[in-house]
Coordinates of C-alpha atoms in Angstrom, one line a residue:
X736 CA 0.0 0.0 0.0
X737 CA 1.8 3.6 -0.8
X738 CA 0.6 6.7 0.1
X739 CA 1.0 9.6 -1.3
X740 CA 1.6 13.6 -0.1
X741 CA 2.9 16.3 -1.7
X742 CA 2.3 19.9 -1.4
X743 CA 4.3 23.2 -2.4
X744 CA 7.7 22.4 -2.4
X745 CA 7.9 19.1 -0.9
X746 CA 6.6 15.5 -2.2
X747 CA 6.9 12.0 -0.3
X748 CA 6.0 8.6 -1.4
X749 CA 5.1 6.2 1.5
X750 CA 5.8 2.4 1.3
X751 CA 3.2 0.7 4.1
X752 CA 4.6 -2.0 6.2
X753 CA 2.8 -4.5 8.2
X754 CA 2.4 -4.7 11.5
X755 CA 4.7 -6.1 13.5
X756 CA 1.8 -7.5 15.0
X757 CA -2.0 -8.9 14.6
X758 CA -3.0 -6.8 17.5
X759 CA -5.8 -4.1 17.3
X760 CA -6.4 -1.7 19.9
X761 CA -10.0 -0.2 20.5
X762 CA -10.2 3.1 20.7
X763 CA -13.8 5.2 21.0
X764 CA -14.0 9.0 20.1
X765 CA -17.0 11.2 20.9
X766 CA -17.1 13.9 17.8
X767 CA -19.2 16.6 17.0
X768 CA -22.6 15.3 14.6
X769 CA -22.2 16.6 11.2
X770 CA -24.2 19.6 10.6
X771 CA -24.8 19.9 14.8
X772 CA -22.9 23.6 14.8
X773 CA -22.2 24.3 17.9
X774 CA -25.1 22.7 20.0
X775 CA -23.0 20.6 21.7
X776 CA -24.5 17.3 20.1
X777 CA -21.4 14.2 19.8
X778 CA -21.5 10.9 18.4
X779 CA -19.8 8.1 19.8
X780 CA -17.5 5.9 17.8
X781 CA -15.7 3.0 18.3
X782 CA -13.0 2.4 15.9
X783 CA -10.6 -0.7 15.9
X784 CA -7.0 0.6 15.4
X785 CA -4.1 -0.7 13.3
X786 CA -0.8 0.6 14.3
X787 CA 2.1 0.2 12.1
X788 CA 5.2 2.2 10.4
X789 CA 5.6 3.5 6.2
X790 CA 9.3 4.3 4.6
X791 CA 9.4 7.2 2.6
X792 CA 10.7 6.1 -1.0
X793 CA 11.6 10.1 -1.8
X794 CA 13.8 12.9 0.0
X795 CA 12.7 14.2 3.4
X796 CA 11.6 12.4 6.4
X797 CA 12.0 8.6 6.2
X798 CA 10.2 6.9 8.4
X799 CA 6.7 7.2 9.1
X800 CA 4.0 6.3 11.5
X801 CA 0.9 5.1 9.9
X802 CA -2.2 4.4 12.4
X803 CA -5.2 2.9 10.9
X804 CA -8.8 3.7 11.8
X805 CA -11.8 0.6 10.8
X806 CA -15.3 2.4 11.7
X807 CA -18.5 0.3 11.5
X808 CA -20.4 2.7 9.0
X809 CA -20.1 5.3 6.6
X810 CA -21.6 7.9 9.1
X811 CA -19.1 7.0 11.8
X812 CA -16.4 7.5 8.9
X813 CA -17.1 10.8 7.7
X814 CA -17.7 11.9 11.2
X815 CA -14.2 11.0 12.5
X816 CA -12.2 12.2 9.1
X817 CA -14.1 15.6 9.9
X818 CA -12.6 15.6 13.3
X819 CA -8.7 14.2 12.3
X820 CA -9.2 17.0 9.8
X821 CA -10.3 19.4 12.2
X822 CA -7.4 18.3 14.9
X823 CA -4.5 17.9 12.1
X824 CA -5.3 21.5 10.6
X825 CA -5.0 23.5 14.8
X826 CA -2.4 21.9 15.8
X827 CA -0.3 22.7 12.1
X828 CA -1.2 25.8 12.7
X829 CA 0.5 26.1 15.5
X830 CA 3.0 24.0 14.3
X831 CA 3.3 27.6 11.2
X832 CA 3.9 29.6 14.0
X833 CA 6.7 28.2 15.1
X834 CA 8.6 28.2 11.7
X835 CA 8.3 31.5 11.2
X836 CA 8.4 32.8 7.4
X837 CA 11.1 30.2 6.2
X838 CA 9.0 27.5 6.8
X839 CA 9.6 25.1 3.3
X840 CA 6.9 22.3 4.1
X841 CA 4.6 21.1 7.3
X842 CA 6.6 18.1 7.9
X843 CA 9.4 20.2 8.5
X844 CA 10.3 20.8 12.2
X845 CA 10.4 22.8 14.6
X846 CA 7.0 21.9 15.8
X847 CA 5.3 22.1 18.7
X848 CA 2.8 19.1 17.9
X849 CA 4.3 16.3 15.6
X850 CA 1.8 16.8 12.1
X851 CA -0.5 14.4 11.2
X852 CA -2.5 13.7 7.7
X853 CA -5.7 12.2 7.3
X854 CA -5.5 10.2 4.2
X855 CA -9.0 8.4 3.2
X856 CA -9.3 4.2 2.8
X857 CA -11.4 4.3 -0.5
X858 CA -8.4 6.5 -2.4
X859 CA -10.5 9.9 -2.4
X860 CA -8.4 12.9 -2.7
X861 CA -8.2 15.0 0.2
X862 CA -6.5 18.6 1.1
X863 CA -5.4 19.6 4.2
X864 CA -5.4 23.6 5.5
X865 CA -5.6 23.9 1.6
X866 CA -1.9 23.2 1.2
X867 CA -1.7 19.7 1.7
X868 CA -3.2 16.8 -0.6
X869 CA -2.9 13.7 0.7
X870 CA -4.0 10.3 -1.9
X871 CA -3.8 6.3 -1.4
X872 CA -1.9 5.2 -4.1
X873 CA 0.4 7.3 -6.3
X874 CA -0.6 9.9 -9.2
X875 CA -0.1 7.8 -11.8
X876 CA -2.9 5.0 -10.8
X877 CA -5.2 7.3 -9.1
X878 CA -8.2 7.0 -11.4
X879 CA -7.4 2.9 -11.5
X880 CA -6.7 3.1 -7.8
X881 CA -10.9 5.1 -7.0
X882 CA -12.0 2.3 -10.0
X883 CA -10.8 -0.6 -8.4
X884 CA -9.4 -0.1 -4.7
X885 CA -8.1 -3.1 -2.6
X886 CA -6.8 -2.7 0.8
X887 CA -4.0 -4.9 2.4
X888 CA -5.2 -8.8 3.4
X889 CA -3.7 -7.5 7.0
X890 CA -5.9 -5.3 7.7
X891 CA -9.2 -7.5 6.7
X892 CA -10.5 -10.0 4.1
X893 CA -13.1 -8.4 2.5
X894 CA -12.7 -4.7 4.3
X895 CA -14.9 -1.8 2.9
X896 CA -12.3 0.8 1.9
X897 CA -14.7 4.0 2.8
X898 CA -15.3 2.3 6.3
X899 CA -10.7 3.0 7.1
X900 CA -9.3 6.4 7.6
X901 CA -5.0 6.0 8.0
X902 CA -3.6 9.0 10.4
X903 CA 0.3 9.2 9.2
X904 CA 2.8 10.9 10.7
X905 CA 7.0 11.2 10.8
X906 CA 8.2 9.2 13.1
X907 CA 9.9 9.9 16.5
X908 CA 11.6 7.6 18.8
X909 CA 10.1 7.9 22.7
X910 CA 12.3 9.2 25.1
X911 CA 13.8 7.2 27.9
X912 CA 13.0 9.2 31.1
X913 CA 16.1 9.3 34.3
X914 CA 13.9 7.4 36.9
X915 CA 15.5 9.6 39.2
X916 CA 17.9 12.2 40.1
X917 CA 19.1 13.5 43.4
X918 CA 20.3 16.4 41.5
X919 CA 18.1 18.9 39.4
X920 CA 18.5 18.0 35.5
X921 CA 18.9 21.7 34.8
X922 CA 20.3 20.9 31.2
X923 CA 17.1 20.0 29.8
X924 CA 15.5 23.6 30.7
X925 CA 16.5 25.3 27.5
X926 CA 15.4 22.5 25.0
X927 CA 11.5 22.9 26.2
X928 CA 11.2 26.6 25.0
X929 CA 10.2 25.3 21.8
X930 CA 7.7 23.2 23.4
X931 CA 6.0 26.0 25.7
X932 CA 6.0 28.4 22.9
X933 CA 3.8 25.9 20.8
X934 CA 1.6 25.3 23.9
X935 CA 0.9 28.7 23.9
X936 CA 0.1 29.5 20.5
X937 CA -2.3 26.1 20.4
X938 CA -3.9 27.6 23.4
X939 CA -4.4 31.3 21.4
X940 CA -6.0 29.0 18.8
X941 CA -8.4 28.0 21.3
X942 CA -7.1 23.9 21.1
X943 CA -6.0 22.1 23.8
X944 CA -3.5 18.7 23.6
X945 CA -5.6 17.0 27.0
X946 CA -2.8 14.4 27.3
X947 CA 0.1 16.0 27.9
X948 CA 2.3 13.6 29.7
X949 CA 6.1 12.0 29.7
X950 CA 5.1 9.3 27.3
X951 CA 3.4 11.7 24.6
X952 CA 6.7 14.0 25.0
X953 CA 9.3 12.8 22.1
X954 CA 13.0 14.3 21.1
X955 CA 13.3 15.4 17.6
X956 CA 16.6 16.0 15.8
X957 CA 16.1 17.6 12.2
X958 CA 19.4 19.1 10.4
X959 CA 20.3 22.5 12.7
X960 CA 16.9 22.3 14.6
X961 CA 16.0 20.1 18.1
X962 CA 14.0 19.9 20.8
X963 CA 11.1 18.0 22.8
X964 CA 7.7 18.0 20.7
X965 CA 3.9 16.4 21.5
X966 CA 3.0 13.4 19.6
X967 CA -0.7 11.5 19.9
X968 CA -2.8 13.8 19.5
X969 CA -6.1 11.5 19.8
X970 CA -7.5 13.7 22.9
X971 CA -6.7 17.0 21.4
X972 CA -9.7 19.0 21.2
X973 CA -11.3 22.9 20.4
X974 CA -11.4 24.3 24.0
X975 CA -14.1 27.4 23.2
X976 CA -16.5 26.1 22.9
X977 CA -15.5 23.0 25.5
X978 CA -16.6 19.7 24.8
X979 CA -18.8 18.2 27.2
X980 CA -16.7 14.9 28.3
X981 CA -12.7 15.1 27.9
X982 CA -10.3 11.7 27.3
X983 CA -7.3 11.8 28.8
X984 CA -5.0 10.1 31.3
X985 CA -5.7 10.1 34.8
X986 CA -2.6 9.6 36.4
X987 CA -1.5 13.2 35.1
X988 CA -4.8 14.7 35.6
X989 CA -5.3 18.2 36.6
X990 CA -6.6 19.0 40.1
X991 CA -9.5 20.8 39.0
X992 CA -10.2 18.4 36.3
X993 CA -9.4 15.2 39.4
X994 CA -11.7 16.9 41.6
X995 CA -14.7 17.0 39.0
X996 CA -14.3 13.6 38.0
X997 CA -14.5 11.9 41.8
X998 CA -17.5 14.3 42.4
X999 CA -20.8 12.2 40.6
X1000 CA -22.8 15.6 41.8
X1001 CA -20.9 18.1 39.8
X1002 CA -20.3 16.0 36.7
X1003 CA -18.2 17.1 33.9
X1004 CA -18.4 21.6 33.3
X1005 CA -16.2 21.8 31.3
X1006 CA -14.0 25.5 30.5
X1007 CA -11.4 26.2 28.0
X1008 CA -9.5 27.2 31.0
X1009 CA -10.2 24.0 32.9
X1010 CA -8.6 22.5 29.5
X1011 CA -5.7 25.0 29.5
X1012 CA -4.7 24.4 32.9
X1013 CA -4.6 20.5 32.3
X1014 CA -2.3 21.1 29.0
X1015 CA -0.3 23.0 31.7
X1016 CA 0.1 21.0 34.3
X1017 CA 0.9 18.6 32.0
X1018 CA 3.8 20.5 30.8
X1019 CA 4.7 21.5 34.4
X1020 CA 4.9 17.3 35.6
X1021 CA 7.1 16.8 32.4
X1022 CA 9.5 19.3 32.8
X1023 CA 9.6 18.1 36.5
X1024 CA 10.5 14.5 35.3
X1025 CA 13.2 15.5 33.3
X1026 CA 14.6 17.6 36.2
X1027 CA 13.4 15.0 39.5
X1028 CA 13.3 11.7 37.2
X1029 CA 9.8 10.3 36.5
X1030 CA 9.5 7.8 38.6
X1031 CA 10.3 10.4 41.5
X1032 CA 7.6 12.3 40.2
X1033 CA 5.2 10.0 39.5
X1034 CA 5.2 7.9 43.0
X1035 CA 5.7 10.9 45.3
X1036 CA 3.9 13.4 43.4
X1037 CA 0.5 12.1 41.6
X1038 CA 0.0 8.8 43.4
X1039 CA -3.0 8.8 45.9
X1040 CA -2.7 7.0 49.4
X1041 CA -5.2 4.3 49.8
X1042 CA -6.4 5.6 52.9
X1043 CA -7.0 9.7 51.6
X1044 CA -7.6 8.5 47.5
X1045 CA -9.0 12.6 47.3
X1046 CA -5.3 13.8 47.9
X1047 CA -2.2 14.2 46.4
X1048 CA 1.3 15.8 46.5
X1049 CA 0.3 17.7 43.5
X1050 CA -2.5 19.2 44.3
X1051 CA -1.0 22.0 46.9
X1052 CA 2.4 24.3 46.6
X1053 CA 3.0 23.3 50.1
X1054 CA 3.2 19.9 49.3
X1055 CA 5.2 19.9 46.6
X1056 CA 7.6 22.5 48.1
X1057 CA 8.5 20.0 50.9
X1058 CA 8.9 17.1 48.7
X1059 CA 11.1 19.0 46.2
X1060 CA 13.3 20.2 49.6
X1061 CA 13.9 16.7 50.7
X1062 CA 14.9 15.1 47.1
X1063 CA 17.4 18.3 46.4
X1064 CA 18.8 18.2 50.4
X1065 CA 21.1 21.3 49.4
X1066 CA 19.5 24.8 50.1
X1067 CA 20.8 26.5 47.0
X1068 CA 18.5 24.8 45.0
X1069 CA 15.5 27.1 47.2
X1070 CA 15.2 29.7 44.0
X1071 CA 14.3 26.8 41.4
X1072 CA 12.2 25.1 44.0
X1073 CA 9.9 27.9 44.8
X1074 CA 9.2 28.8 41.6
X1075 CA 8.7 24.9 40.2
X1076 CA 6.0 24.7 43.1
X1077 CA 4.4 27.9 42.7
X1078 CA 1.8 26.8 39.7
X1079 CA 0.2 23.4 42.1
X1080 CA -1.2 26.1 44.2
X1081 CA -4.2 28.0 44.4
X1082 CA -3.5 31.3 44.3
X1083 CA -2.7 34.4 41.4
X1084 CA 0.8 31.9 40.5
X1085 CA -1.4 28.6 40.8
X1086 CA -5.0 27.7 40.0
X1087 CA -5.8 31.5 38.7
X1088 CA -2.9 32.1 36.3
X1089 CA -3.1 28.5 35.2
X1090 CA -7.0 29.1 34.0
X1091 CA -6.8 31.9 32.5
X1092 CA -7.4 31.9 28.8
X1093 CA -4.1 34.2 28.3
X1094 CA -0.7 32.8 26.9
X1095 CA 1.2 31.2 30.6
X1096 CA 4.2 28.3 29.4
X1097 CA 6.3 30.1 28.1
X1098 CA 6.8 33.2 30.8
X1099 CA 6.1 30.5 33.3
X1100 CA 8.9 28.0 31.7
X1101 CA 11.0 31.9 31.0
X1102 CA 10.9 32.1 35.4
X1103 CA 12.2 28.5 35.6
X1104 CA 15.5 29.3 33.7
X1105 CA 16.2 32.8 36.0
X1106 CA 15.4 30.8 39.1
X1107 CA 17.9 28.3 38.1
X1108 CA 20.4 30.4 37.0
X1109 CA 20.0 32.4 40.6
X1110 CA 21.1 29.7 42.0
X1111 CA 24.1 29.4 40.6
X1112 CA 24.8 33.1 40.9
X1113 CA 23.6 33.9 44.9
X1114 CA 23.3 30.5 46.9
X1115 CA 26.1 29.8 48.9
X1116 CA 27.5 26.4 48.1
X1117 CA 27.6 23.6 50.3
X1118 CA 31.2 23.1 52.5
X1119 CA 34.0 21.3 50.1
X1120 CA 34.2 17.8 51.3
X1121 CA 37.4 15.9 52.4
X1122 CA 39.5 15.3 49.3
X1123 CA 38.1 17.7 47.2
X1124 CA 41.4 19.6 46.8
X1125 CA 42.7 16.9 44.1
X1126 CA 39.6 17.5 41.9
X1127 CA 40.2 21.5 42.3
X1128 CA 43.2 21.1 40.8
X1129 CA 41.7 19.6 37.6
X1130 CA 38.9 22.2 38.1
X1131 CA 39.6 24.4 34.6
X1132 CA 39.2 21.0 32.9
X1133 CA 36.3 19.6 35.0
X1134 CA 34.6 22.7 33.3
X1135 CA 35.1 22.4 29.9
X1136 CA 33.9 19.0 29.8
X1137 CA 30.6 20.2 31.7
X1138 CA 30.7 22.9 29.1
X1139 CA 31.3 20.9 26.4
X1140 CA 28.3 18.1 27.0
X1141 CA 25.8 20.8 27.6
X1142 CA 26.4 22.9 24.9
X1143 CA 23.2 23.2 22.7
X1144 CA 20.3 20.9 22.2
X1145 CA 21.0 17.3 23.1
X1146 CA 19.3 14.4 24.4
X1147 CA 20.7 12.6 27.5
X1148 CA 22.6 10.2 26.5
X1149 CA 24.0 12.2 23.5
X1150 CA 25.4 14.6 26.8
X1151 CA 26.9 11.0 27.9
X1152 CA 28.9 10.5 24.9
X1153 CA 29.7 14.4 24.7
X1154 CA 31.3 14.3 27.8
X1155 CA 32.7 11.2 27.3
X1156 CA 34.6 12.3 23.8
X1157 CA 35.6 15.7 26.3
X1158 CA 37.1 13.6 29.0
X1159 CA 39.1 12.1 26.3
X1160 CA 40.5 14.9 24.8
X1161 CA 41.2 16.3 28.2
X1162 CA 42.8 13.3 29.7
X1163 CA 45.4 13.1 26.4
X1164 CA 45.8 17.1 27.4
X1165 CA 46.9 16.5 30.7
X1166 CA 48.9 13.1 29.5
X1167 CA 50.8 15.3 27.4
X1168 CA 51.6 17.6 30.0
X1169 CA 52.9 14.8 32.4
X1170 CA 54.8 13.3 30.0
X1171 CA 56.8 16.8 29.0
X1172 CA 57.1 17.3 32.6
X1173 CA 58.8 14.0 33.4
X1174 CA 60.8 14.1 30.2
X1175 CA 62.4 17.6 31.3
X1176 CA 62.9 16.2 34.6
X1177 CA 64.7 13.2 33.2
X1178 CA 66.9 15.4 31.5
X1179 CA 67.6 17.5 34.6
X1180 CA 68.3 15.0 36.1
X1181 CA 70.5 13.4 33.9
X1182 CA 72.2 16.8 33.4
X1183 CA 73.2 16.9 37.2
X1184 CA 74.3 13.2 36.8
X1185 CA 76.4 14.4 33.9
X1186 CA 78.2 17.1 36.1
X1187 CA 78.5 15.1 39.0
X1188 CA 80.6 12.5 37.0
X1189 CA 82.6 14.9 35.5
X1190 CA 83.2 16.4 38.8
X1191 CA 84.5 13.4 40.3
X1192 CA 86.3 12.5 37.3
X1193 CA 88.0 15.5 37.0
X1194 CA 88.9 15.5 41.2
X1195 CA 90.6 12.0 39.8

């Protein structure tokens, strides 16, 4: 099966694998009814899900995800490509705000949400934000292809083509979160401004991600550009008007959202700042998990005791203030710890600012950095342990590796090897210095031995 997109400037030619697997996932989505406006009416549809990869047979990105909607009718159909199409054209808009002028094609980072087409199963053309045309098959047996259309015998004997819609996207590997750290990861900081700026502007186009969690947060690498970007976008949703039931995860659930959900008599009311704030404290638990480590996070943080289920760490600044003290013991870290558990409160820096409709990640992610750099700059360091006097001496070099691994965007272990290749070049530095050192005391040495023979050979 190939699949075909193409727009100004840019063409690719997608070769379908597959799966790896025979296993479908069920996913149901509650959509707007065609032709409801904006009365609020949704249908609900259960699709069975497909999820496999594409290579891309032209230049540009190469691989490809490829996920694969089966609806039971043609009403169910056409009701969920309305909404992909709907989703996929916000969140690339968004995705144009970050690229400024120079942007060449959509699938071109930097992006805030990874894009996604919408590509119909019975071969029909489609156009995306009016840009974009997206076709199964390639030009040249279109009209054979809409004549006589067969999909795969993987994905059904027999399958209606009208009845599949296939979601493709580039393809980005998942990040593998520190589980912890007893220091803050202050290196990743920079690399989410990208991230918080896209929030922002989704947010100003009155969509909301709703699932905004470590496993939905992906590194992308693409020529001189990186940074962390939002993948899955299934839960995304227009926040004005709100929907009237949200998806999401509830592990990483906002507290206003939490509370409305355990409460039967209050039932879902839904805001677009209610919607906001849970795309924001989404963003605030991730950038806490590369900093803390996720499994920190997640088990001291957002787990419930089974005796008190209706509270948690993250739901007061208090809280999180204490356990933040007690996983960074030393005091200079008091800057970047007041500010990281300013938004899980309630007041004008918590609930308030993270409900209101105006732009918040990025200033918010903007006080993060200062803080962090304060500390650096006006907290007294803790005493110099025992022994430390050695390292002091190889403190200019001890630097520049530090300087060296964190310079620009990087993912974790591409730090690792950065330092590594550093220590190397340093240790050889040092190597060199020992070895010239010796040498010119060797020959001292055996200058001195040279005048104390003569010496006694010429007493003789």
């Amino acid at each position: 099966m190939v699949i075909d997109l193409s727009g100004p400037h840019w063409h690719v030619q997608l070769t379908v694998a597959p799966p790896p697997t025979g296993d479908r996932k069920s996913v149901d989505f509650d959509v707007p009814l065609i032709g409801a406006g904006e009365t609020g009416q949704l249908r609900r549809i259960r699709t069975q899900v497909i999820f496999t990869t594409a290579a891309n047979e032209r230049n540009g990105w190469q691989n490809w995800h490829v996920k694969i909607y089966g609806c039971a009718d043609l009403g169910d159909a056409e009701a969920l490509r309305q909404h992909l199409h709907g989703q996929a054209s916000a969140l690339q808009r968004a995705n144009q705000y970050l690229g400024g002028h120079g942007r060449r094609s959509p699938i071109e980072p930097p992006w805030a949400v990874v894009p996604v087409q919408v590509v119909r199963g019975d071969g029909q053309l489609e156009q995306l934000s009016g840009a974009v045309t997206t076709r199964l098959g390639t030009p040249s047996d279109q009209i054979v292809a809409q004549l006589d259309r067969r999909l795969p015998s993987w994905i059904g004997e027999g399958a209606r083509p009208d009845l599949y819609l296939l979601a493709v996207s580039p393809q980005i590997d998942l990040l593998k979160w520190e589980s912890l750290r007893r220091w803050p990861g202050t290196e990743h900081l920079i690399d989410f401004r990208q991230l918080a700026a896209g929030l922002d502007q989704l947010h100003q186009l009155k969509w909301a991600h709703c699932d905004l969690k470590p496993d939905n947060v992906c590194w992308c690498t693409y020529q001189e550009t990186s940074g962390y970007v939002l993948i899955d976008t299934d839960a995304a949703t227009q926040a004005d008007p709100p929907p009237p039931v949200l998806r999401g995860t509830e592990l990483y659930e906002y507290g206003g959202l939490r509370r409305m959900r355990t409460d039967p008599a209050r039932g879902w009311q839904l805001t677009p700042g209610l919607l906001y704030a849970q795309d924001r404290f989404g963003l605030m638990i991730v950038v806490l998990c590369a900093l803390a480590g996720r499994y920190w996070v997640e088990n001291t943080l957002l787990n419930t005791d089974p005796d008190d289920p209706w509270s948690r760490v993250a739901d007061s600044e208090t809280a999180v203030q204490k356990a933040l003290r007690e996983h960074w013991a030393d005091p200079r870290w008091e800057p970047l710890i007041t500010v990281l558990a300013e938004p899980f409160g309630t007041g004008p820096r918590g609930q308030i600012a993270l409900e209101a409709t105006r732009p918040w990640a990025e200033a918010w992610l903007a006080e993060v950095i200062e803080a962090e750099q304060r500390c650096d700059r006006d907290q007294p360091r803790q005493p110099v342990p025992p022994g430390a006097e050695l390292a002091s001496a190889y403190a200019g070099h001890i630097e520049a590796v530090r300087t060296y691994a964190q310079h620009g965007p990087a993912t974790r272990p591409e730090r690792v090897h950065r330092a590594y290749d550093a220590i190397g070049i340093r240790a050889q530095e040092v190597a060199l210095r020992q070895a010239v050192l010796w040498l010119s005391i060797w020959c001292l040495g055996c200058v001195a031995v040279a005048v104390a023979l003569g010496v006694l050979v010429g007493g003789g």
